[in-house]
mmCIF file of C-alpha atoms in Angstrom:
data_model
loop_
_atom_site.group_PDB
_atom_site.id
_atom_site.type_symbol
_atom_site.label_atom_id
_atom_site.label_comp_id
_atom_site.label_asym_id
_atom_site.label_seq_id
_atom_site.Cartn_x
_atom_site.Cartn_y
_atom_site.Cartn_z
ATOM 1 C CA MET A 1 93.619 22.916 28.031
ATOM 2 C CA VAL A 2 95.432 20.220 26.088
ATOM 3 C CA CYS A 3 93.973 20.031 22.576
ATOM 4 C CA SER A 4 92.515 16.683 21.493
ATOM 5 C CA GLN A 5 95.163 16.200 18.814
ATOM 6 C CA HIS A 6 98.003 16.514 21.311
ATOM 7 C CA LEU A 7 96.233 14.365 23.882
ATOM 8 C CA LEU A 8 95.713 11.600 21.339
ATOM 9 C CA LEU A 9 99.364 11.697 20.369
ATOM 10 C CA LEU A 10 100.456 11.668 23.983
ATOM 11 C CA PHE A 11 98.180 8.744 24.710
ATOM 12 C CA LEU A 12 99.506 6.856 21.703
ATOM 13 C CA LEU A 13 103.078 7.487 22.803
ATOM 14 C CA ALA A 14 102.103 6.315 26.267
ATOM 15 C CA TRP A 15 101.781 2.727 25.064
ATOM 16 C CA GLN A 16 105.475 2.501 24.213
ATOM 17 C CA PRO A 17 107.890 1.165 26.873
ATOM 18 C CA VAL A 18 109.849 4.022 28.428
ATOM 19 C CA CYS A 19 113.172 2.292 27.728
ATOM 20 C CA GLN A 20 112.502 2.436 23.977
ATOM 21 C CA ALA A 21 113.124 5.521 21.891
ATOM 22 C CA GLY A 22 110.105 7.377 20.516
ATOM 23 C CA PRO A 23 109.292 7.527 16.802
ATOM 24 C CA PRO A 24 111.907 9.185 14.592
ATOM 25 C CA ARG A 25 111.320 12.837 13.761
ATOM 26 C CA GLY A 26 108.806 13.211 10.945
ATOM 27 C CA GLN A 27 107.536 9.635 11.165
ATOM 28 C CA TRP A 28 104.056 10.759 12.201
ATOM 29 C CA GLY A 29 103.536 12.947 9.132
ATOM 30 C CA SER A 30 101.128 15.864 9.128
ATOM 31 C CA SER A 31 99.074 16.882 12.162
ATOM 32 C CA GLY A 32 95.859 15.630 10.499
ATOM 33 C CA ASP A 33 97.480 12.298 9.741
ATOM 34 C CA THR A 34 98.803 12.110 13.295
ATOM 35 C CA ARG A 35 95.341 12.647 14.739
ATOM 36 C CA ALA A 36 93.758 10.040 12.466
ATOM 37 C CA ARG A 37 96.399 7.419 13.240
ATOM 38 C CA ALA A 38 96.358 8.140 16.947
ATOM 39 C CA LEU A 39 92.557 7.966 17.076
ATOM 40 C CA LYS A 40 92.570 4.676 15.172
ATOM 41 C CA LYS A 41 95.136 3.229 17.589
ATOM 42 C CA LEU A 42 93.112 4.354 20.581
ATOM 43 C CA LEU A 43 89.986 2.736 19.126
ATOM 44 C CA GLU A 44 91.936 -0.516 18.728
ATOM 45 C CA VAL A 45 92.750 -0.387 22.436
ATOM 46 C CA PHE A 46 88.996 -0.314 23.103
ATOM 47 C CA GLY A 47 88.291 -3.080 20.590
ATOM 48 C CA MET A 48 86.537 -0.879 18.007
ATOM 49 C CA GLU A 49 87.082 -0.115 14.333
ATOM 50 C CA ASP A 50 85.118 3.147 14.310
ATOM 51 C CA PRO A 51 83.616 5.315 17.048
ATOM 52 C CA PRO A 52 79.844 4.847 17.468
ATOM 53 C CA PRO A 53 77.764 7.726 16.025
ATOM 54 C CA LEU A 54 76.344 10.230 18.465
ATOM 55 C CA PRO A 55 72.771 9.405 19.611
ATOM 56 C CA GLN A 56 70.189 11.208 17.458
ATOM 57 C CA HIS A 57 68.522 12.656 20.541
ATOM 58 C CA VAL A 58 69.341 12.920 24.226
ATOM 59 C CA LYS A 59 68.821 9.501 25.751
ATOM 60 C CA GLN A 60 68.931 8.294 29.320
ATOM 61 C CA PRO A 61 70.646 4.919 29.785
ATOM 62 C CA PRO A 62 68.558 2.203 31.477
ATOM 63 C CA GLN A 63 68.806 2.558 35.248
ATOM 64 C CA TYR A 64 69.749 -1.110 35.498
ATOM 65 C CA MET A 65 72.881 -0.491 33.421
ATOM 66 C CA VAL A 66 73.809 2.604 35.440
ATOM 67 C CA ASP A 67 73.379 0.696 38.709
ATOM 68 C CA LEU A 68 75.417 -2.220 37.377
ATOM 69 C CA TYR A 69 78.232 0.130 36.338
ATOM 70 C CA ARG A 70 78.279 1.722 39.805
ATOM 71 C CA ALA A 71 78.373 -1.720 41.396
ATOM 72 C CA VAL A 72 81.443 -2.884 39.469
ATOM 73 C CA ALA A 73 83.376 0.388 39.001
ATOM 74 C CA GLY A 74 84.390 3.511 40.885
ATOM 75 C CA ASP A 75 83.806 7.057 39.660
ATOM 76 C CA ASP A 76 86.986 6.777 37.575
ATOM 77 C CA GLY A 77 85.855 3.534 35.938
ATOM 78 C CA VAL A 78 88.455 1.380 37.710
ATOM 79 C CA THR A 79 87.099 -2.070 38.590
ATOM 80 C CA LYS A 80 86.203 -2.589 42.243
ATOM 81 C CA ASP A 81 86.053 -6.385 42.070
ATOM 82 C CA PRO A 82 87.579 -8.324 39.120
ATOM 83 C CA ASP A 83 85.039 -11.136 39.627
ATOM 84 C CA ALA A 84 81.953 -8.905 39.826
ATOM 85 C CA LEU A 85 80.987 -9.359 36.151
ATOM 86 C CA GLU A 86 80.189 -12.560 34.320
ATOM 87 C CA GLY A 87 82.368 -12.175 31.237
ATOM 88 C CA ASN A 88 83.675 -8.764 30.179
ATOM 89 C CA THR A 89 80.652 -7.268 28.389
ATOM 90 C CA VAL A 90 77.042 -6.500 29.317
ATOM 91 C CA ARG A 91 74.717 -5.405 26.501
ATOM 92 C CA SER A 92 71.194 -4.032 26.873
ATOM 93 C CA PHE A 93 68.542 -3.990 24.119
ATOM 94 C CA LEU A 94 65.134 -2.311 24.207
ATOM 95 C CA ASP A 95 62.038 -3.851 22.651
ATOM 96 C CA LYS A 96 61.373 -2.730 19.065
ATOM 97 C CA THR A 97 57.709 -3.812 18.781
ATOM 98 C CA HIS A 98 56.346 -1.460 21.447
ATOM 99 C CA GLY A 99 54.371 -4.138 23.233
ATOM 100 C CA VAL A 100 51.983 -5.334 20.524
ATOM 101 C CA ARG A 101 50.072 -8.200 22.161
ATOM 102 C CA MET A 102 53.139 -8.686 24.368
ATOM 103 C CA ARG A 103 55.131 -9.765 21.358
ATOM 104 C CA LEU A 104 58.701 -8.586 21.910
ATOM 105 C CA LEU A 105 61.551 -8.211 19.434
ATOM 106 C CA PHE A 106 65.174 -7.349 20.194
ATOM 107 C CA ILE A 107 67.620 -6.596 17.378
ATOM 108 C CA LEU A 108 70.946 -8.296 18.195
ATOM 109 C CA SER A 109 72.967 -7.331 15.119
ATOM 110 C CA SER A 110 75.592 -5.569 17.259
ATOM 111 C CA VAL A 111 76.592 -8.839 18.950
ATOM 112 C CA ALA A 112 79.695 -10.187 17.198
ATOM 113 C CA LYS A 113 79.736 -13.809 16.045
ATOM 114 C CA HIS A 114 82.800 -14.567 18.175
ATOM 115 C CA GLU A 115 81.131 -13.116 21.285
ATOM 116 C CA ARG A 116 80.175 -15.900 23.694
ATOM 117 C CA VAL A 117 76.738 -15.467 25.283
ATOM 118 C CA LEU A 118 76.998 -16.519 28.931
ATOM 119 C CA THR A 119 73.598 -15.425 30.244
ATOM 120 C CA ALA A 120 70.595 -13.695 28.686
ATOM 121 C CA GLU A 121 67.879 -12.078 30.801
ATOM 122 C CA LEU A 122 64.499 -10.645 29.845
ATOM 123 C CA HIS A 123 63.554 -7.715 32.113
ATOM 124 C CA LEU A 124 59.835 -6.866 32.310
ATOM 125 C CA PHE A 125 58.267 -4.168 34.470
ATOM 126 C CA LYS A 126 55.044 -5.403 36.097
ATOM 127 C CA LEU A 127 52.505 -2.652 36.695
ATOM 128 C CA ARG A 128 50.302 -2.520 39.737
ATOM 129 C CA ALA A 129 46.867 -4.072 39.123
ATOM 130 C CA ARG A 130 44.061 -1.514 38.896
ATOM 131 C CA LEU A 131 40.441 -2.521 39.232
ATOM 132 C CA ALA A 132 37.811 -0.625 37.295
ATOM 133 C CA ASP A 133 34.773 0.783 39.098
ATOM 134 C CA GLY A 134 32.525 -2.060 40.107
ATOM 135 C CA GLN A 135 35.085 -4.735 39.218
ATOM 136 C CA LEU A 136 35.489 -7.445 41.846
ATOM 137 C CA PRO A 137 38.983 -8.473 42.970
ATOM 138 C CA GLN A 138 40.393 -11.712 41.591
ATOM 139 C CA ARG A 139 39.833 -14.711 43.820
ATOM 140 C CA GLN A 140 43.316 -15.881 42.996
ATOM 141 C CA HIS A 141 46.346 -14.088 44.388
ATOM 142 C CA PHE A 142 48.919 -15.459 41.937
ATOM 143 C CA CYS A 143 49.310 -15.840 38.203
ATOM 144 C CA GLN A 144 51.760 -17.718 35.982
ATOM 145 C CA VAL A 145 53.791 -15.742 33.451
ATOM 146 C CA ASN A 146 55.086 -17.731 30.469
ATOM 147 C CA ILE A 147 57.878 -16.575 28.158
ATOM 148 C CA TYR A 148 57.887 -18.242 24.732
ATOM 149 C CA GLN A 149 60.373 -18.159 21.879
ATOM 150 C CA VAL A 150 58.409 -17.518 18.690
ATOM 151 C CA LEU A 151 59.256 -20.131 16.061
ATOM 152 C CA ASP A 152 56.570 -19.219 13.510
ATOM 153 C CA LYS A 153 55.340 -15.647 13.832
ATOM 154 C CA GLU A 154 52.532 -16.237 11.328
ATOM 155 C CA ASN A 155 51.166 -19.262 13.223
ATOM 156 C CA VAL A 156 52.350 -18.671 16.747
ATOM 157 C CA ASP A 157 49.380 -20.541 18.301
ATOM 158 C CA SER A 158 49.976 -23.684 16.249
ATOM 159 C CA PRO A 159 51.640 -26.712 17.971
ATOM 160 C CA GLY A 160 55.053 -25.818 16.554
ATOM 161 C CA GLY A 161 54.610 -22.060 16.621
ATOM 162 C CA LYS A 162 56.332 -21.350 19.900
ATOM 163 C CA LYS A 163 58.690 -22.859 22.495
ATOM 164 C CA LEU A 164 58.411 -22.337 26.264
ATOM 165 C CA LEU A 165 61.572 -20.737 27.671
ATOM 166 C CA SER A 166 60.636 -19.709 31.191
ATOM 167 C CA ALA A 167 57.629 -19.736 33.515
ATOM 168 C CA ARG A 168 57.125 -18.228 36.954
ATOM 169 C CA LEU A 169 54.397 -17.565 39.517
ATOM 170 C CA LEU A 170 53.904 -13.885 40.358
ATOM 171 C CA ALA A 171 51.675 -12.202 42.912
ATOM 172 C CA LEU A 172 48.843 -10.314 41.197
ATOM 173 C CA GLN A 173 49.448 -7.255 43.364
ATOM 174 C CA ALA A 174 53.242 -7.271 42.836
ATOM 175 C CA THR A 175 54.884 -4.417 40.976
ATOM 176 C CA GLY A 176 58.405 -3.765 39.713
ATOM 177 C CA TRP A 177 60.983 -5.463 37.537
ATOM 178 C CA GLU A 178 60.794 -9.202 36.927
ATOM 179 C CA VAL A 179 63.724 -11.066 35.332
ATOM 180 C CA PHE A 180 63.461 -14.242 33.230
ATOM 181 C CA THR A 181 66.455 -16.238 31.963
ATOM 182 C CA ILE A 182 66.265 -17.047 28.228
ATOM 183 C CA THR A 183 69.907 -17.843 27.434
ATOM 184 C CA GLN A 184 69.496 -20.668 24.921
ATOM 185 C CA ALA A 185 67.092 -18.762 22.688
ATOM 186 C CA VAL A 186 69.482 -15.812 22.473
ATOM 187 C CA ARG A 187 72.383 -18.115 21.638
ATOM 188 C CA ASP A 188 70.291 -19.472 18.766
ATOM 189 C CA TRP A 189 69.560 -15.953 17.523
ATOM 190 C CA VAL A 190 73.199 -14.861 17.682
ATOM 191 C CA GLY A 191 74.254 -17.990 15.790
ATOM 192 C CA GLU A 192 71.544 -17.537 13.136
ATOM 193 C CA GLU A 193 70.127 -14.027 12.972
ATOM 194 C CA ASN A 194 67.219 -15.005 10.698
ATOM 195 C CA SER A 195 65.865 -17.339 13.379
ATOM 196 C CA ASN A 196 65.033 -14.369 15.639
ATOM 197 C CA GLN A 197 61.248 -14.017 15.425
ATOM 198 C CA GLY A 198 60.910 -12.541 18.875
ATOM 199 C CA LEU A 199 59.238 -13.513 22.142
ATOM 200 C CA LEU A 200 55.678 -13.941 23.325
ATOM 201 C CA VAL A 201 54.568 -13.243 26.911
ATOM 202 C CA THR A 202 51.351 -14.830 28.196
ATOM 203 C CA THR A 203 49.657 -14.918 31.602
ATOM 204 C CA VAL A 204 47.364 -17.590 33.058
ATOM 205 C CA GLY A 205 45.964 -18.338 36.484
ATOM 206 C CA LEU A 206 46.843 -21.299 38.638
ATOM 207 C CA GLY A 207 46.046 -24.536 36.832
ATOM 208 C CA GLY A 208 45.701 -22.689 33.539
ATOM 209 C CA ALA A 209 42.604 -20.725 34.521
ATOM 210 C CA PRO A 210 42.113 -17.478 32.594
ATOM 211 C CA VAL A 211 43.184 -14.213 34.183
ATOM 212 C CA ASP A 212 41.609 -10.837 33.492
ATOM 213 C CA SER A 213 44.143 -9.077 31.281
ATOM 214 C CA SER A 214 43.453 -5.754 32.985
ATOM 215 C CA THR A 215 44.793 -7.062 36.307
ATOM 216 C CA VAL A 216 48.136 -8.363 34.981
ATOM 217 C CA LEU A 217 49.930 -5.736 32.945
ATOM 218 C CA PHE A 218 53.536 -5.289 31.913
ATOM 219 C CA ALA A 219 54.866 -1.928 30.771
ATOM 220 C CA SER A 220 55.516 -1.430 27.074
ATOM 221 C CA GLY A 221 57.543 1.103 25.147
ATOM 222 C CA ARG A 222 54.384 2.290 23.402
ATOM 223 C CA ASP A 223 52.197 3.145 26.397
ATOM 224 C CA HIS A 224 54.645 3.812 29.216
ATOM 225 C CA HIS A 225 57.779 5.742 30.029
ATOM 226 C CA GLU A 226 60.985 4.641 28.287
ATOM 227 C CA SER A 227 62.481 3.742 31.677
ATOM 228 C CA LYS A 228 59.999 0.848 31.935
ATOM 229 C CA THR A 229 60.425 -0.508 28.386
ATOM 230 C CA PRO A 230 60.994 -4.300 28.166
ATOM 231 C CA MET A 231 64.723 -4.931 28.005
ATOM 232 C CA LEU A 232 66.995 -7.807 27.066
ATOM 233 C CA VAL A 233 70.319 -7.951 28.928
ATOM 234 C CA LEU A 234 73.187 -10.106 27.663
ATOM 235 C CA PHE A 235 76.271 -11.050 29.679
ATOM 236 C CA THR A 236 78.935 -11.996 27.141
ATOM 237 C CA ASP A 237 82.658 -12.458 26.712
ATOM 238 C CA ASP A 238 84.513 -11.390 23.573
ATOM 239 C CA ALA A 239 87.948 -12.708 24.670
ATOM 240 C CA HIS A 240 89.413 -9.179 24.373
ATOM 241 C CA ARG A 241 91.830 -8.907 27.240
ATOM 242 C CA GLY A 242 93.263 -5.425 27.030
ATOM 243 C CA ALA A 243 96.460 -4.103 25.530
ATOM 244 C CA VAL A 244 100.023 -3.125 26.332
ATOM 245 C CA PRO A 245 100.149 -1.171 29.616
ATOM 246 C CA PRO A 246 100.789 2.577 29.576
ATOM 247 C CA THR A 247 104.425 3.322 30.468
ATOM 248 C CA SER A 248 105.383 6.687 29.009
ATOM 249 C CA PRO A 249 106.353 10.033 30.534
ATOM 250 C CA PHE A 250 104.422 11.951 27.858
ATOM 251 C CA LEU A 251 101.551 13.901 29.380
ATOM 252 C CA GLY A 252 100.360 17.407 28.577
ATOM 253 C CA LYS A 253 101.421 20.070 31.089
ATOM 254 C CA GLU A 254 97.880 21.381 31.542
ATOM 255 C CA ALA A 255 96.424 17.910 32.144
ATOM 256 C CA ARG A 256 99.231 17.150 34.599
ATOM 257 C CA ARG A 257 98.663 20.451 36.417
ATOM 258 C CA ARG A 258 94.907 19.899 36.699
ATOM 259 C CA PHE A 259 95.433 16.382 38.020
ATOM 260 C CA ALA A 260 97.942 17.631 40.605
ATOM 261 C CA GLU A 261 95.529 20.333 41.775
ATOM 262 C CA SER A 262 92.603 17.913 42.045
ATOM 263 C CA ASN A 263 94.661 15.480 44.103
ATOM 264 C CA GLY A 264 96.438 17.993 46.307
ATOM 265 C CA THR A 265 99.871 17.060 44.971
ATOM 266 C CA ARG A 266 102.588 18.846 43.065
ATOM 267 C CA THR A 267 104.436 17.584 40.027
ATOM 268 C CA PRO A 268 108.121 17.241 41.014
ATOM 269 C CA ARG A 269 110.445 19.658 39.285
ATOM 270 C CA SER A 270 113.224 18.325 37.107
ATOM 271 C CA VAL A 271 116.526 18.176 39.019
ATOM 272 C CA GLY A 272 120.029 16.979 38.247
ATOM 273 C CA THR A 273 119.553 13.556 39.832
ATOM 274 C CA PRO A 274 117.043 11.422 37.915
ATOM 275 C CA LEU A 275 114.041 10.354 39.926
ATOM 276 C CA PRO A 276 113.802 6.665 40.820
ATOM 277 C CA CYS A 277 111.225 4.420 39.178
ATOM 278 C CA GLN A 278 107.783 5.451 40.374
ATOM 279 C CA LYS A 279 104.177 6.033 39.308
ATOM 280 C CA HIS A 280 103.089 9.338 37.736
ATOM 281 C CA PRO A 281 99.724 10.662 36.480
ATOM 282 C CA LEU A 282 98.617 9.929 32.916
ATOM 283 C CA LEU A 283 95.180 11.461 32.450
ATOM 284 C CA VAL A 284 92.910 10.293 29.624
ATOM 285 C CA ASP A 285 90.057 12.782 29.118
ATOM 286 C CA PHE A 286 87.287 11.522 26.803
ATOM 287 C CA GLU A 287 85.808 15.005 26.441
ATOM 288 C CA GLU A 288 89.089 16.403 25.116
ATOM 289 C CA ILE A 289 89.358 13.484 22.716
ATOM 290 C CA GLY A 290 85.825 14.182 21.461
ATOM 291 C CA TRP A 291 84.178 11.004 22.720
ATOM 292 C CA ALA A 292 81.989 12.462 25.465
ATOM 293 C CA GLY A 293 78.899 12.220 23.224
ATOM 294 C CA TRP A 294 78.768 8.417 23.220
ATOM 295 C CA ILE A 295 80.697 7.477 26.380
ATOM 296 C CA ILE A 296 78.337 7.744 29.361
ATOM 297 C CA SER A 297 80.826 6.948 32.143
ATOM 298 C CA PRO A 298 83.503 7.672 33.123
ATOM 299 C CA ARG A 299 84.317 11.090 31.681
ATOM 300 C CA GLY A 300 87.978 10.082 31.775
ATOM 301 C CA TYR A 301 90.415 8.099 33.866
ATOM 302 C CA ASN A 302 93.984 8.102 35.154
ATOM 303 C CA ALA A 303 95.969 5.355 33.405
ATOM 304 C CA PHE A 304 99.087 6.295 35.411
ATOM 305 C CA ASN A 305 102.563 6.112 33.974
ATOM 306 C CA CYS A 306 105.735 4.409 35.170
ATOM 307 C CA ARG A 307 108.930 6.364 34.678
ATOM 308 C CA GLY A 308 112.210 6.977 36.384
ATOM 309 C CA SER A 309 115.606 5.367 36.654
ATOM 310 C CA CYS A 310 116.535 1.868 37.770
ATOM 311 C CA PRO A 311 120.035 2.553 39.117
ATOM 312 C CA PHE A 312 122.442 -0.030 40.407
ATOM 313 C CA PRO A 313 122.087 -1.526 42.977
ATOM 314 C CA LEU A 314 118.339 -2.190 42.766
ATOM 315 C CA GLY A 315 116.711 -2.026 46.184
ATOM 316 C CA GLU A 316 113.565 -3.825 47.286
ATOM 317 C CA ASN A 317 111.633 -0.559 46.880
ATOM 318 C CA MET A 318 112.264 -0.886 43.138
ATOM 319 C CA ARG A 319 110.344 -4.200 43.181
ATOM 320 C CA PRO A 320 112.904 -5.744 40.798
ATOM 321 C CA THR A 321 112.638 -9.172 39.248
ATOM 322 C CA ASN A 322 115.626 -11.508 39.569
ATOM 323 C CA HIS A 323 116.248 -10.997 35.865
ATOM 324 C CA ALA A 324 116.310 -7.207 36.328
ATOM 325 C CA THR A 325 118.802 -7.551 39.192
ATOM 326 C CA VAL A 326 121.159 -9.624 37.056
ATOM 327 C CA GLN A 327 120.713 -7.237 34.117
ATOM 328 C CA SER A 328 121.506 -4.286 36.408
ATOM 329 C CA ILE A 329 124.719 -5.940 37.587
ATOM 330 C CA ILE A 330 125.896 -6.744 34.058
ATOM 331 C CA ASN A 331 125.138 -3.184 32.945
ATOM 332 C CA ALA A 332 126.911 -1.623 35.940
ATOM 333 C CA LEU A 333 130.033 -3.754 35.426
ATOM 334 C CA LYS A 334 129.887 -3.050 31.682
ATOM 335 C CA LEU A 335 130.290 -6.756 30.961
ATOM 336 C CA SER A 336 128.345 -6.265 27.734
ATOM 337 C CA GLN A 337 127.851 -3.122 25.662
ATOM 338 C CA GLU A 338 124.522 -4.468 24.410
ATOM 339 C CA VAL A 339 122.901 -4.775 27.851
ATOM 340 C CA SER A 340 121.047 -1.669 29.048
ATOM 341 C CA SER A 341 119.762 -0.916 32.525
ATOM 342 C CA PRO A 342 116.356 -2.370 33.480
ATOM 343 C CA CYS A 343 113.146 -0.547 32.503
ATOM 344 C CA CYS A 344 110.652 1.133 34.804
ATOM 345 C CA VAL A 345 107.353 -0.576 33.950
ATOM 346 C CA PRO A 346 104.009 -1.448 35.607
ATOM 347 C CA ASP A 347 104.138 -4.606 37.673
ATOM 348 C CA LYS A 348 100.477 -4.478 38.695
ATOM 349 C CA LEU A 349 97.628 -3.548 36.365
ATOM 350 C CA PHE A 350 93.935 -2.885 36.916
ATOM 351 C CA SER A 351 90.982 -2.978 34.538
ATOM 352 C CA ILE A 352 88.567 -0.151 33.755
ATOM 353 C CA ASN A 353 84.915 -0.174 32.719
ATOM 354 C CA LEU A 354 83.184 1.911 30.054
ATOM 355 C CA LEU A 355 79.444 2.530 29.873
ATOM 356 C CA TYR A 356 78.595 3.727 26.361
ATOM 357 C CA PHE A 357 76.122 3.827 23.465
ATOM 358 C CA ASP A 358 76.963 1.426 20.615
ATOM 359 C CA ASP A 359 76.243 1.835 16.883
ATOM 360 C CA ASP A 360 72.537 1.010 17.406
ATOM 361 C CA GLU A 361 72.198 3.276 20.475
ATOM 362 C CA ASN A 362 72.066 0.281 22.799
ATOM 363 C CA VAL A 363 73.842 0.776 26.123
ATOM 364 C CA VAL A 364 76.903 -1.407 26.702
ATOM 365 C CA LEU A 365 79.023 -1.958 29.799
ATOM 366 C CA LYS A 366 82.455 -3.254 28.852
ATOM 367 C CA GLN A 367 85.440 -4.124 31.000
ATOM 368 C CA TYR A 368 88.968 -3.684 29.644
ATOM 369 C CA ALA A 369 91.848 -5.488 31.335
ATOM 370 C CA ASP A 370 95.299 -4.045 32.062
ATOM 371 C CA MET A 371 94.393 -0.381 31.535
ATOM 372 C CA VAL A 372 95.642 1.249 34.764
ATOM 373 C CA ALA A 373 99.118 0.946 36.262
ATOM 374 C CA GLY A 374 98.678 -0.005 39.906
ATOM 375 C CA SER A 375 102.361 0.008 40.831
ATOM 376 C CA CYS A 376 105.735 0.237 39.135
ATOM 377 C CA GLY A 377 108.907 -1.789 39.263
ATOM 378 C CA CYS A 378 112.251 -2.307 37.540
ATOM 379 C CA HIS A 379 112.059 -5.153 35.044
#
């Protein structure tokens, strides 16, 4: 198995264009320094300064986030549909008040100031109504659920104590998740963290008639399973649009062998004639790197790697640009000593998605552009 230190170095080298020379001998310093620098560079690729700490106990991600990940990404994390997500980040937050009088509080400190909130949804799990012995069924079949932004938590029932965000009619006998849009309130909280005094959920009958509280219940983190805890889901965009595409031949032999075996292919042996520009495996394994504790999915992915020669004359199978064709001609005729042959680089790139725990153990789905080489060409 390729050790994490070597894999990090190989991954770091993989972000350098194949036509450029690698770092001079000794530039990387000691092995410990190499690992630290490589890990820091890899974190930059994923838009992080430090890796999130491991969760304090084994946690199951919200099923909604798992289902969303499966809807937008394959098993390897590669995006199925570039337009499936609104923005490039989905964050989930669990209620921190444990359902006290249906007062909800979500801590949003992990949302960066530059992150643009596109949509914010409150997810509540409605429990099935249960009548006590001798209790008569409600004459009404519907109730109205109101979601308020708390403006004054000490005087929430005063005229200026709360602000109505969303209201909806629900069937009394309905059960399951209900979603309410509360985008503007969350934008206010992200812009001014001290203004976040939470939410209040109330229920009334049609026309404002009272409703027996025992017949309209929403799950709370205090009294029900964690899978039904009230959750806030944010769809945001942080303007991070990926990094330089991977284009290096450096890949550990063991990782390359395992990939070849899993895909029923063989790694071509080195021969006298250089291989033409084509796509090769470049496996990134989060377990080997040491990130499996906080990355939920995928366990790794194939970034692929473009390498090979771009010999004169460039055929259509090399997918050359016009500029590359001219450069190839000048190089072949040796019209200039300073002009090299074209480079074998990705000409189509795909995004990947990560589902992971952040610093506060919230589950985040993030999409990173330009992370997988889809095809290669001479440029």
